[in-house]
Amino acid sequence: MASAETDIDTETPGQSRPVKLVVIGALLGAVGFNLWLLFPEGLGGGLAPNDSLFHRQLIGAAVDAIKNGSDFTDPWQGTMSLGFPVFHHYQHLSHIPLAFIHVITLEAVSVIDLIRWTTYILLCLFPLSIFWSLRRFGFDPLTSAMGGLLAPLIGNDFQLWGGFGYDNYTFGGFGLYAQLSGMVLFPAALAVGYETVRTGQRFFWSTLLLSATLMTHLTFGYIAFLTLGVLALIPKSQITFDKSY
């Protein structure tokens, strides 16, 4: 959160160009590597025997509610045991858009394919979420790019840390679809929320992102609110926002 020591927008042209190239190269490398490594996640029509099955059922319940003109934010899930209103107690923002896409495309795109491809896209774009959020916090472009490059490696051992690693979301992993959506939103919600706390600006965007994070993954939402409460205690004299993004 401290002000950046190096900012490509305030350096001389001769110094800034190499830094820009490194930043662009790091981000393209991170996203490109994910696109290549995880491409098989979008192929095939099968669904892994993990939590993806649960999310498939939830999206199916939302699809049925949309078709029947019912409340798609609180449908009855009747395929598990004797049935249960899961959305009444469970975060569901990441499920509803897929249900609408499935219905709008006249079911040309299956729910299974939607889950697989959105998982693939969100994992590939996660480094950009980290980069953008670190820039909002005021870190310089190079530091932000390195953060985006290394972010997928944080807590990669699920049994030990949980974390942001691929195993939590991929076909051969745990299929934590709601957590993946929350993971991508969480850094942006934290960055914009912190800016609102410190500057009194961007109330709409901080409210929108924090609400979306909470409705996508309850745990990440609570972590964001608690973290902002702690960050608000940092004296303003120690904070300088870098406005060059």
Coordinates of N, CA and C in Angstrom, one line a residue:
M1 N 0.8 -1.2 0.0 CA 0.0 0.0 0.0 C 0.8 1.3 0.0
A2 N 2.1 1.1 0.3 CA 3.0 2.3 0.3 C 3.2 2.7 -1.1
S3 N 3.6 4.0 -1.3 CA 3.7 4.5 -2.7 C 4.8 3.7 -3.4
A4 N 4.6 3.6 -4.7 CA 5.6 2.9 -5.5 C 6.9 3.6 -5.6
E5 N 8.0 2.9 -5.5 CA 9.3 3.5 -5.7 C 9.6 3.8 -7.2
T6 N 9.0 2.9 -8.0 CA 9.3 3.1 -9.5 C 7.9 3.1 -10.2
D7 N 7.7 4.1 -11.0 CA 6.5 4.2 -11.8 C 6.9 4.5 -13.2
I8 N 6.4 3.7 -14.1 CA 6.8 3.8 -15.5 C 6.3 5.1 -16.1
D9 N 5.3 5.7 -15.5 CA 4.7 7.0 -16.0 C 5.5 8.2 -15.6
T10 N 6.4 8.0 -14.6 CA 7.1 9.2 -14.1 C 8.6 9.1 -14.4
E11 N 9.0 7.9 -15.0 CA 10.4 7.8 -15.4 C 10.7 8.4 -16.7
T12 N 12.0 8.5 -17.1 CA 12.3 9.0 -18.4 C 12.0 8.0 -19.4
P13 N 11.8 8.4 -20.7 CA 11.3 7.4 -21.7 C 12.3 6.3 -21.9
G14 N 13.6 6.5 -21.7 CA 14.6 5.4 -21.9 C 14.4 4.4 -20.8
Q15 N 14.0 4.8 -19.6 CA 13.9 3.9 -18.5 C 12.5 3.2 -18.6
S16 N 11.5 3.9 -19.0 CA 10.1 3.3 -18.9 C 9.9 2.2 -19.9
R17 N 10.5 2.3 -21.1 CA 10.2 1.4 -22.1 C 10.5 -0.1 -21.7
P18 N 11.8 -0.3 -21.2 CA 12.1 -1.7 -20.8 C 11.1 -2.2 -19.7
V19 N 10.7 -1.3 -18.8 CA 9.8 -1.7 -17.7 C 8.5 -2.1 -18.3
K20 N 8.0 -1.3 -19.3 CA 6.7 -1.6 -19.9 C 6.7 -2.9 -20.6
L21 N 7.9 -3.2 -21.3 CA 8.0 -4.5 -22.0 C 8.0 -5.7 -21.0
V22 N 8.7 -5.5 -19.9 CA 8.7 -6.6 -18.9 C 7.3 -6.8 -18.3
V23 N 6.6 -5.7 -18.1 CA 5.2 -5.8 -17.5 C 4.3 -6.5 -18.5
I24 N 4.3 -6.1 -19.8 CA 3.5 -6.7 -20.8 C 3.9 -8.1 -21.0
G25 N 5.2 -8.4 -21.0 CA 5.6 -9.8 -21.2 C 5.2 -10.7 -20.1
A26 N 5.3 -10.2 -18.8 CA 4.9 -11.0 -17.7 C 3.4 -11.3 -17.7
L27 N 2.6 -10.3 -18.0 CA 1.2 -10.6 -18.1 C 0.8 -11.5 -19.2
L28 N 1.4 -11.2 -20.4 CA 1.1 -12.1 -21.5 C 1.6 -13.5 -21.3
G29 N 2.7 -13.6 -20.6 CA 3.2 -15.0 -20.3 C 2.4 -15.7 -19.3
A30 N 1.9 -15.0 -18.3 CA 1.0 -15.6 -17.3 C -0.3 -16.1 -17.9
V31 N -0.9 -15.2 -18.6 CA -2.2 -15.5 -19.3 C -2.0 -16.6 -20.4
G32 N -1.0 -16.4 -21.2 CA -0.7 -17.3 -22.2 C -0.4 -18.7 -21.7
F33 N 0.4 -18.8 -20.7 CA 0.7 -20.1 -20.1 C -0.6 -20.8 -19.6
N34 N -1.5 -20.0 -18.9 CA -2.7 -20.6 -18.5 C -3.6 -21.1 -19.6
L35 N -3.6 -20.3 -20.7 CA -4.4 -20.6 -21.9 C -3.9 -22.0 -22.5
W36 N -2.6 -22.1 -22.5 CA -2.1 -23.3 -23.1 C -2.2 -24.5 -22.1
L37 N -1.9 -24.3 -20.9 CA -1.9 -25.4 -19.9 C -3.3 -26.0 -19.6
L38 N -4.2 -25.0 -19.5 CA -5.6 -25.4 -19.1 C -6.6 -25.6 -20.3
F39 N -6.1 -25.5 -21.5 CA -7.0 -25.7 -22.6 C -7.8 -27.0 -22.6
P40 N -7.2 -28.1 -22.2 CA -8.1 -29.3 -22.1 C -9.3 -29.2 -21.2
E41 N -9.3 -28.2 -20.3 CA -10.4 -28.1 -19.4 C -11.7 -27.7 -20.2
G42 N -11.5 -27.1 -21.3 CA -12.7 -26.7 -22.1 C -13.1 -27.7 -23.1
L43 N -12.4 -28.8 -23.2 CA -12.7 -29.8 -24.2 C -13.5 -30.9 -23.6
G44 N -14.2 -31.7 -24.5 CA -15.0 -32.8 -24.0 C -16.3 -32.4 -23.4
G45 N -17.2 -33.3 -23.2 CA -18.5 -33.0 -22.7 C -18.7 -33.6 -21.3
G46 N -17.7 -34.2 -20.7 CA -17.9 -34.8 -19.4 C -17.8 -33.8 -18.3
L47 N -18.3 -34.2 -17.1 CA -18.1 -33.4 -15.9 C -17.5 -34.2 -14.9
A48 N -16.5 -33.6 -14.2 CA -15.7 -34.4 -13.2 C -16.5 -34.8 -12.0
P49 N -16.2 -35.9 -11.4 CA -16.9 -36.4 -10.2 C -16.4 -35.6 -9.0
N50 N -16.7 -34.4 -9.0 CA -16.3 -33.5 -7.8 C -17.4 -32.5 -7.5
D51 N -17.1 -31.4 -6.9 CA -18.2 -30.4 -6.6 C -18.9 -29.9 -7.9
S52 N -18.3 -30.1 -9.1 CA -18.9 -29.6 -10.3 C -20.3 -30.2 -10.5
L53 N -20.5 -31.4 -10.0 CA -21.8 -32.1 -10.1 C -22.8 -31.3 -9.3
F54 N -22.4 -30.9 -8.1 CA -23.3 -30.1 -7.3 C -23.7 -28.8 -8.0
H55 N -22.7 -28.1 -8.6 CA -23.0 -26.8 -9.2 C -23.8 -27.0 -10.5
R56 N -23.6 -28.2 -11.2 CA -24.4 -28.5 -12.3 C -25.9 -28.6 -11.9
Q57 N -26.2 -29.2 -10.8 CA -27.5 -29.4 -10.3 C -28.2 -28.0 -10.0
L58 N -27.4 -27.1 -9.4 CA -27.9 -25.8 -9.0 C -28.2 -25.0 -10.2
I59 N -27.4 -25.0 -11.2 CA -27.6 -24.3 -12.4 C -28.9 -24.9 -13.1
G60 N -29.0 -26.2 -13.1 CA -30.2 -26.8 -13.7 C -31.5 -26.3 -13.0
A61 N -31.4 -26.2 -11.7 CA -32.6 -25.7 -11.0 C -32.9 -24.3 -11.4
A62 N -31.9 -23.4 -11.6 CA -32.1 -22.1 -12.0 C -32.7 -22.0 -13.4
V63 N -32.2 -22.9 -14.3 CA -32.8 -23.0 -15.6 C -34.2 -23.4 -15.6
D64 N -34.6 -24.3 -14.8 CA -36.0 -24.7 -14.7 C -36.9 -23.6 -14.2
A65 N -36.4 -22.8 -13.2 CA -37.1 -21.7 -12.7 C -37.3 -20.6 -13.8
I66 N -36.3 -20.4 -14.6 CA -36.4 -19.4 -15.6 C -37.5 -19.8 -16.7
K67 N -37.4 -21.1 -17.0 CA -38.4 -21.6 -18.0 C -39.8 -21.5 -17.5
N68 N -40.0 -21.7 -16.2 CA -41.3 -21.8 -15.6 C -41.8 -20.4 -15.1
G69 N -41.0 -19.4 -15.3 CA -41.3 -18.1 -14.8 C -41.3 -17.9 -13.3
S70 N -40.6 -18.8 -12.6 CA -40.5 -18.7 -11.2 C -39.3 -17.9 -10.8
D71 N -39.1 -17.7 -9.5 CA -38.0 -17.0 -8.9 C -36.7 -17.7 -9.1
F72 N -35.9 -17.3 -10.0 CA -34.6 -18.1 -10.3 C -33.6 -17.8 -9.2
T73 N -33.8 -16.8 -8.3 CA -32.9 -16.6 -7.2 C -33.1 -17.5 -6.0
D74 N -34.2 -18.2 -6.0 CA -34.6 -19.1 -4.9 C -35.4 -20.3 -5.4
P75 N -34.9 -21.1 -6.3 CA -35.7 -22.2 -6.8 C -35.6 -23.4 -5.9
W76 N -36.5 -24.3 -6.1 CA -36.5 -25.6 -5.3 C -35.6 -26.6 -6.1
Q77 N -34.6 -27.1 -5.4 CA -33.7 -28.1 -6.0 C -34.2 -29.5 -5.6
G78 N -34.9 -30.1 -6.5 CA -35.6 -31.4 -6.2 C -34.9 -32.7 -6.5
T79 N -33.6 -32.6 -7.0 CA -32.9 -33.8 -7.4 C -32.0 -34.4 -6.3
M80 N -31.8 -33.7 -5.2 CA -31.0 -34.1 -4.1 C -31.9 -34.5 -2.9
S81 N -31.8 -35.8 -2.6 CA -32.6 -36.3 -1.4 C -34.1 -36.0 -1.7
L82 N -34.8 -35.4 -0.7 CA -36.2 -35.0 -0.9 C -36.4 -33.6 -1.4
G83 N -35.3 -33.0 -1.8 CA -35.3 -31.6 -2.3 C -35.0 -30.6 -1.2
F84 N -34.5 -29.4 -1.7 CA -34.0 -28.4 -0.7 C -33.9 -27.1 -1.5
P85 N -34.3 -26.0 -0.9 CA -34.1 -24.6 -1.5 C -32.6 -24.1 -1.3
V86 N -31.7 -24.7 -2.1 CA -30.3 -24.5 -1.8 C -29.9 -23.0 -1.9
F87 N -30.5 -22.3 -3.0 CA -30.1 -20.9 -3.2 C -30.6 -20.0 -2.0
H88 N -31.5 -20.5 -1.2 CA -32.0 -19.7 -0.1 C -30.9 -19.6 1.0
H89 N -29.9 -20.6 1.0 CA -28.9 -20.6 2.0 C -27.5 -20.6 1.4
Y90 N -27.4 -20.5 0.1 CA -26.0 -20.7 -0.5 C -25.8 -19.6 -1.6
Q91 N -24.5 -19.2 -1.7 CA -24.2 -18.1 -2.6 C -24.5 -18.7 -4.1
H92 N -25.1 -17.8 -4.9 CA -25.5 -18.3 -6.2 C -25.3 -17.4 -7.4
L93 N -24.6 -16.3 -7.2 CA -24.5 -15.3 -8.2 C -23.7 -15.9 -9.4
S94 N -22.8 -16.8 -9.2 CA -22.1 -17.3 -10.3 C -22.9 -18.4 -11.1
H95 N -24.0 -18.8 -10.6 CA -24.8 -19.8 -11.3 C -25.8 -19.2 -12.2
I96 N -26.4 -18.1 -11.8 CA -27.5 -17.5 -12.5 C -27.2 -17.1 -13.9
P97 N -26.0 -16.4 -14.1 CA -25.7 -16.0 -15.5 C -25.6 -17.2 -16.4
L98 N -25.0 -18.3 -15.9 CA -24.9 -19.5 -16.8 C -26.3 -20.1 -17.1
A99 N -27.2 -20.0 -16.2 CA -28.5 -20.5 -16.5 C -29.2 -19.6 -17.5
F100 N -29.0 -18.3 -17.5 CA -29.6 -17.4 -18.5 C -28.9 -17.7 -19.9
I101 N -27.6 -17.8 -19.9 CA -27.0 -18.1 -21.2 C -27.5 -19.4 -21.8
H102 N -27.7 -20.4 -21.0 CA -28.2 -21.7 -21.4 C -29.6 -21.5 -22.0
V103 N -30.4 -20.7 -21.4 CA -31.8 -20.5 -21.9 C -31.8 -19.7 -23.1
I104 N -31.1 -18.6 -23.1 CA -31.1 -17.6 -24.2 C -30.6 -18.3 -25.5
T105 N -29.6 -19.2 -25.4 CA -29.0 -19.8 -26.5 C -29.9 -21.0 -26.9
L106 N -31.1 -21.1 -26.4 CA -32.0 -22.2 -26.7 C -31.4 -23.6 -26.4
E107 N -30.6 -23.6 -25.3 CA -29.9 -24.8 -24.9 C -28.9 -25.4 -25.9
A108 N -28.5 -24.5 -26.8 CA -27.4 -24.9 -27.7 C -26.1 -25.2 -27.0
V109 N -25.9 -24.4 -26.0 CA -24.7 -24.6 -25.2 C -25.1 -25.3 -23.9
S110 N -24.5 -26.5 -23.7 CA -24.9 -27.3 -22.5 C -24.4 -26.6 -21.2
V111 N -25.1 -26.9 -20.1 CA -24.6 -26.4 -18.8 C -23.2 -27.0 -18.5
I112 N -22.9 -28.2 -18.8 CA -21.6 -28.8 -18.6 C -20.5 -28.0 -19.3
D113 N -20.8 -27.7 -20.6 CA -19.8 -26.9 -21.3 C -19.6 -25.5 -20.8
L114 N -20.7 -24.9 -20.3 CA -20.6 -23.6 -19.7 C -19.8 -23.6 -18.5
I115 N -19.9 -24.6 -17.7 CA -19.1 -24.7 -16.4 C -17.6 -24.9 -16.8
R116 N -17.4 -25.7 -17.8 CA -16.0 -26.0 -18.1 C -15.3 -24.8 -18.8
W117 N -16.0 -24.1 -19.7 CA -15.4 -23.0 -20.4 C -15.2 -21.8 -19.5
T118 N -16.2 -21.5 -18.6 CA -16.1 -20.4 -17.7 C -15.0 -20.6 -16.7
T119 N -14.9 -21.9 -16.2 CA -13.7 -22.3 -15.3 C -12.4 -22.0 -16.0
Y120 N -12.3 -22.4 -17.3 CA -11.1 -22.2 -18.0 C -10.8 -20.7 -18.2
I121 N -11.8 -19.9 -18.6 CA -11.6 -18.4 -18.8 C -11.2 -17.7 -17.5
L122 N -11.9 -18.0 -16.4 CA -11.6 -17.3 -15.1 C -10.3 -17.7 -14.6
L123 N -9.8 -18.9 -14.7 CA -8.5 -19.3 -14.3 C -7.4 -18.5 -15.1
C124 N -7.7 -18.4 -16.4 CA -6.7 -17.8 -17.3 C -6.6 -16.3 -17.0
L125 N -7.7 -15.7 -16.7 CA -7.7 -14.2 -16.5 C -7.4 -13.8 -15.0
F126 N -7.2 -14.7 -14.1 CA -7.0 -14.4 -12.7 C -5.7 -13.5 -12.6
P127 N -4.6 -13.8 -13.3 CA -3.4 -12.9 -13.2 C -3.8 -11.4 -13.5
L128 N -4.7 -11.2 -14.4 CA -5.1 -9.8 -14.7 C -5.8 -9.1 -13.6
S129 N -6.6 -9.9 -12.9 CA -7.4 -9.4 -11.8 C -6.4 -9.0 -10.7
I130 N -5.4 -9.8 -10.4 CA -4.4 -9.4 -9.4 C -3.6 -8.2 -9.9
F131 N -3.2 -8.1 -11.1 CA -2.5 -6.9 -11.6 C -3.3 -5.7 -11.5
W132 N -4.5 -5.7 -11.9 CA -5.4 -4.5 -11.9 C -5.6 -4.1 -10.4
S133 N -5.8 -5.0 -9.5 CA -6.1 -4.7 -8.1 C -4.9 -4.1 -7.4
L134 N -3.7 -4.7 -7.7 CA -2.5 -4.1 -7.1 C -2.2 -2.7 -7.6
R135 N -2.5 -2.4 -8.9 CA -2.4 -1.1 -9.4 C -3.3 -0.1 -8.6
R136 N -4.5 -0.6 -8.4 CA -5.5 0.3 -7.6 C -5.0 0.5 -6.2
F137 N -4.3 -0.4 -5.6 CA -3.7 -0.2 -4.3 C -2.5 0.8 -4.3
G138 N -2.0 1.0 -5.5 CA -0.9 2.0 -5.6 C 0.5 1.4 -5.9
F139 N 0.5 0.1 -6.1 CA 1.8 -0.5 -6.4 C 2.2 -0.2 -7.8
D140 N 3.5 -0.1 -8.1 CA 4.0 0.2 -9.4 C 3.7 -0.9 -10.4
P141 N 3.8 -0.6 -11.7 CA 3.4 -1.7 -12.7 C 4.2 -2.9 -12.6
L142 N 5.5 -2.8 -12.4 CA 6.4 -4.0 -12.3 C 6.0 -4.9 -11.2
T143 N 5.8 -4.3 -10.0 CA 5.4 -5.1 -8.8 C 4.1 -5.8 -9.0
S144 N 3.2 -5.0 -9.6 CA 1.8 -5.5 -9.9 C 1.8 -6.7 -10.9
A145 N 2.7 -6.5 -11.9 CA 2.8 -7.6 -12.9 C 3.4 -8.9 -12.3
M146 N 4.4 -8.7 -11.4 CA 5.0 -9.9 -10.8 C 3.9 -10.5 -9.8
G147 N 3.1 -9.7 -9.2 CA 2.0 -10.3 -8.4 C 1.1 -11.1 -9.2
G148 N 0.7 -10.6 -10.3 CA -0.2 -11.4 -11.2 C 0.4 -12.6 -11.7
L149 N 1.7 -12.6 -12.0 CA 2.5 -13.7 -12.5 C 2.5 -14.9 -11.5
L150 N 2.7 -14.5 -10.2 CA 2.9 -15.5 -9.1 C 1.6 -15.9 -8.4
A151 N 0.5 -15.1 -8.6 CA -0.7 -15.3 -7.8 C -1.2 -16.8 -7.9
P152 N -1.2 -17.4 -9.1 CA -1.8 -18.8 -9.1 C -1.0 -19.8 -8.3
L153 N 0.2 -19.4 -7.9 CA 1.1 -20.3 -7.1 C 0.8 -20.2 -5.6
I154 N 0.0 -19.3 -5.2 CA -0.2 -19.1 -3.7 C -1.1 -20.2 -3.2
G155 N -0.5 -20.9 -2.2 CA -1.3 -22.0 -1.5 C -1.7 -23.0 -2.5
N156 N -0.8 -23.5 -3.3 CA -1.2 -24.5 -4.4 C -1.5 -25.9 -3.8
D157 N -1.1 -26.2 -2.6 CA -1.3 -27.4 -2.0 C -2.7 -27.3 -1.2
F158 N -3.7 -27.9 -1.8 CA -5.1 -27.8 -1.3 C -5.1 -28.4 0.2
Q159 N -4.5 -29.5 0.4 CA -4.6 -30.2 1.7 C -4.0 -29.3 2.8
L160 N -3.0 -28.5 2.4 CA -2.3 -27.7 3.4 C -2.8 -26.3 3.5
W161 N -3.1 -25.7 2.4 CA -3.4 -24.3 2.4 C -4.8 -24.0 1.8
G162 N -5.4 -24.8 1.0 CA -6.5 -24.4 0.2 C -6.1 -23.6 -1.0
G163 N -6.1 -22.3 -0.8 CA -5.4 -21.4 -1.8 C -6.0 -21.2 -3.1
F164 N -5.3 -20.6 -4.0 CA -5.8 -20.3 -5.3 C -5.3 -21.2 -6.4
G165 N -4.7 -22.3 -6.1 CA -4.1 -23.2 -7.1 C -5.1 -23.9 -8.0
Y166 N -4.6 -24.4 -9.1 CA -5.4 -25.0 -10.2 C -6.2 -26.2 -9.6
D167 N -5.6 -27.0 -8.7 CA -6.3 -28.2 -8.2 C -7.6 -27.9 -7.6
N168 N -7.9 -26.7 -7.1 CA -9.2 -26.4 -6.5 C -10.3 -26.4 -7.5
Y169 N -10.0 -26.2 -8.8 CA -11.0 -25.9 -9.8 C -11.0 -26.8 -11.0
T170 N -10.0 -27.5 -11.3 CA -9.9 -28.2 -12.6 C -10.6 -29.5 -12.6
F171 N -10.6 -30.2 -13.7 CA -11.3 -31.4 -13.9 C -10.8 -32.5 -12.9
G172 N -9.5 -32.6 -12.8 CA -9.0 -33.6 -11.9 C -8.9 -33.1 -10.4
G173 N -9.4 -31.9 -10.1 CA -9.3 -31.4 -8.8 C -10.6 -31.4 -8.0
F174 N -11.0 -30.3 -7.4 CA -12.1 -30.3 -6.5 C -13.4 -29.6 -7.0
G175 N -13.3 -28.9 -8.2 CA -14.4 -28.3 -8.8 C -15.1 -27.3 -8.0
L176 N -14.4 -26.4 -7.3 CA -15.0 -25.4 -6.5 C -15.3 -24.2 -7.3
Y177 N -16.4 -24.3 -8.0 CA -16.8 -23.3 -9.0 C -17.2 -22.0 -8.4
A178 N -17.9 -22.0 -7.3 CA -18.3 -20.7 -6.7 C -17.1 -20.0 -6.1
Q179 N -16.2 -20.8 -5.6 CA -14.9 -20.2 -5.0 C -14.1 -19.6 -6.1
L180 N -14.1 -20.2 -7.3 CA -13.3 -19.6 -8.4 C -13.8 -18.2 -8.8
S181 N -15.1 -18.1 -8.9 CA -15.7 -16.8 -9.2 C -15.4 -15.8 -8.1
G182 N -15.5 -16.2 -6.9 CA -15.2 -15.3 -5.8 C -13.7 -14.9 -5.8
M183 N -12.9 -15.9 -6.1 CA -11.4 -15.6 -6.1 C -11.1 -14.5 -7.1
V184 N -11.7 -14.5 -8.3 CA -11.4 -13.5 -9.3 C -12.0 -12.1 -8.9
L185 N -13.1 -12.1 -8.2 CA -13.7 -10.8 -7.8 C -13.0 -10.2 -6.5
F186 N -12.5 -11.1 -5.7 CA -12.1 -10.7 -4.4 C -11.0 -9.6 -4.4
P187 N -9.9 -9.7 -5.2 CA -8.9 -8.7 -5.2 C -9.4 -7.3 -5.7
A188 N -10.3 -7.3 -6.7 CA -10.8 -6.1 -7.2 C -11.7 -5.4 -6.1
A189 N -12.5 -6.2 -5.4 CA -13.4 -5.7 -4.4 C -12.6 -5.1 -3.2
L190 N -11.5 -5.8 -2.9 CA -10.7 -5.3 -1.8 C -10.0 -4.0 -2.2
A191 N -9.5 -3.9 -3.4 CA -8.7 -2.7 -3.8 C -9.7 -1.5 -3.9
V192 N -10.8 -1.7 -4.6 CA -11.7 -0.5 -4.7 C -12.4 -0.2 -3.4
G193 N -12.7 -1.2 -2.6 CA -13.2 -0.9 -1.3 C -12.3 -0.1 -0.4
Y194 N -11.0 -0.5 -0.5 CA -10.0 0.2 0.3 C -9.8 1.7 -0.2
E195 N -9.9 1.8 -1.5 CA -9.8 3.2 -2.0 C -11.0 4.1 -1.5
T196 N -12.2 3.4 -1.4 CA -13.3 4.2 -0.9 C -13.1 4.5 0.5
V197 N -12.6 3.6 1.3 CA -12.4 3.9 2.7 C -11.4 5.0 2.9
R198 N -10.4 5.1 2.1 CA -9.4 6.1 2.2 C -9.7 7.5 1.6
T199 N -10.4 7.4 0.5 CA -10.6 8.7 -0.3 C -12.0 9.1 -0.3
G200 N -13.0 8.3 0.1 CA -14.4 8.6 0.1 C -15.0 8.7 -1.4
Q201 N -14.3 8.0 -2.3 CA -14.7 8.0 -3.7 C -15.1 6.6 -4.1
R202 N -15.7 6.5 -5.3 CA -16.1 5.2 -5.9 C -17.0 4.3 -5.0
F203 N -17.9 4.9 -4.3 CA -18.9 4.2 -3.5 C -19.6 3.2 -4.3
F204 N -20.1 3.6 -5.5 CA -20.9 2.6 -6.3 C -20.1 1.4 -6.6
W205 N -18.9 1.6 -7.1 CA -18.1 0.4 -7.6 C -17.7 -0.5 -6.4
S206 N -17.3 0.2 -5.3 CA -16.9 -0.7 -4.2 C -18.1 -1.5 -3.6
T207 N -19.3 -0.8 -3.6 CA -20.5 -1.5 -3.1 C -20.8 -2.7 -4.1
L208 N -20.7 -2.4 -5.4 CA -21.1 -3.4 -6.4 C -20.1 -4.6 -6.3
L209 N -18.8 -4.3 -6.2 CA -17.8 -5.4 -6.2 C -17.9 -6.2 -4.9
L210 N -18.1 -5.5 -3.8 CA -18.2 -6.2 -2.5 C -19.4 -7.1 -2.4
S211 N -20.5 -6.5 -3.0 CA -21.8 -7.3 -3.0 C -21.7 -8.5 -3.9
A212 N -21.1 -8.3 -5.1 CA -20.9 -9.4 -6.0 C -20.0 -10.5 -5.4
T213 N -18.9 -10.1 -4.7 CA -18.1 -11.1 -4.1 C -18.8 -11.8 -3.0
L214 N -19.6 -11.1 -2.2 CA -20.3 -11.8 -1.1 C -21.4 -12.7 -1.6
M215 N -22.0 -12.4 -2.7 CA -23.1 -13.2 -3.3 C -22.5 -14.3 -4.2
T216 N -21.2 -14.2 -4.5 CA -20.6 -15.3 -5.3 C -19.9 -16.3 -4.4
H217 N -19.2 -15.8 -3.3 CA -18.6 -16.7 -2.4 C -18.6 -16.1 -1.0
L218 N -19.4 -16.6 -0.1 CA -19.6 -16.0 1.2 C -18.4 -15.8 2.0
T219 N -17.5 -16.8 1.9 CA -16.3 -16.7 2.7 C -15.4 -15.6 2.2
F220 N -15.2 -15.5 0.9 CA -14.4 -14.4 0.4 C -15.0 -13.0 0.7
G221 N -16.3 -13.0 0.7 CA -17.0 -11.7 1.0 C -16.7 -11.3 2.4
Y222 N -16.8 -12.2 3.4 CA -16.5 -11.9 4.7 C -15.0 -11.5 4.9
I223 N -14.1 -12.2 4.2 CA -12.7 -11.9 4.3 C -12.5 -10.5 3.8
A224 N -13.1 -10.1 2.7 CA -13.0 -8.8 2.2 C -13.4 -7.7 3.2
F225 N -14.6 -7.9 3.8 CA -15.1 -6.9 4.8 C -14.2 -6.8 6.0
L226 N -13.7 -8.0 6.5 CA -12.8 -8.0 7.7 C -11.5 -7.4 7.4
T227 N -11.0 -7.7 6.2 CA -9.7 -7.1 5.8 C -9.8 -5.6 5.6
L228 N -10.9 -5.1 5.0 CA -11.0 -3.6 4.9 C -11.1 -3.0 6.3
G229 N -11.7 -3.7 7.2 CA -11.8 -3.1 8.6 C -10.4 -3.0 9.2
V230 N -9.5 -3.9 8.9 CA -8.2 -3.9 9.5 C -7.4 -2.8 8.7
L231 N -7.5 -2.8 7.4 CA -6.8 -1.8 6.6 C -7.2 -0.3 6.9
A232 N -8.4 -0.2 7.3 CA -8.9 1.2 7.7 C -8.2 1.7 8.9
L233 N -7.5 0.9 9.7 CA -6.8 1.3 10.9 C -5.4 1.9 10.5
I234 N -4.9 1.7 9.3 CA -3.6 2.2 8.9 C -3.7 3.7 8.8
P235 N -2.8 4.4 9.5 CA -2.8 5.9 9.4 C -2.7 6.4 8.0
K236 N -3.5 7.4 7.7 CA -3.5 8.0 6.3 C -2.1 8.5 5.9
S237 N -1.4 9.0 6.9 CA -0.1 9.5 6.6 C 0.9 8.5 6.0
Q238 N 0.6 7.2 6.2 CA 1.4 6.2 5.6 C 0.9 5.7 4.3
I239 N -0.1 6.3 3.7 CA -0.7 5.8 2.5 C -0.6 6.8 1.4
T240 N -0.1 6.4 0.3 CA -0.1 7.3 -0.9 C -0.6 6.5 -2.1
F241 N -1.7 7.0 -2.7 CA -2.3 6.3 -3.9 C -1.5 6.7 -5.1
D242 N -1.1 5.8 -5.9 CA -0.5 6.0 -7.2 C -1.6 6.2 -8.2
K243 N -1.8 7.4 -8.7 CA -2.9 7.7 -9.6 C -2.5 7.6 -11.1
S244 N -1.5 6.9 -11.4 CA -1.0 6.8 -12.8 C -1.6 5.7 -13.6
Y245 N -2.5 4.8 -12.9 CA -3.0 3.7 -13.7 C -4.1 4.2 -14.6

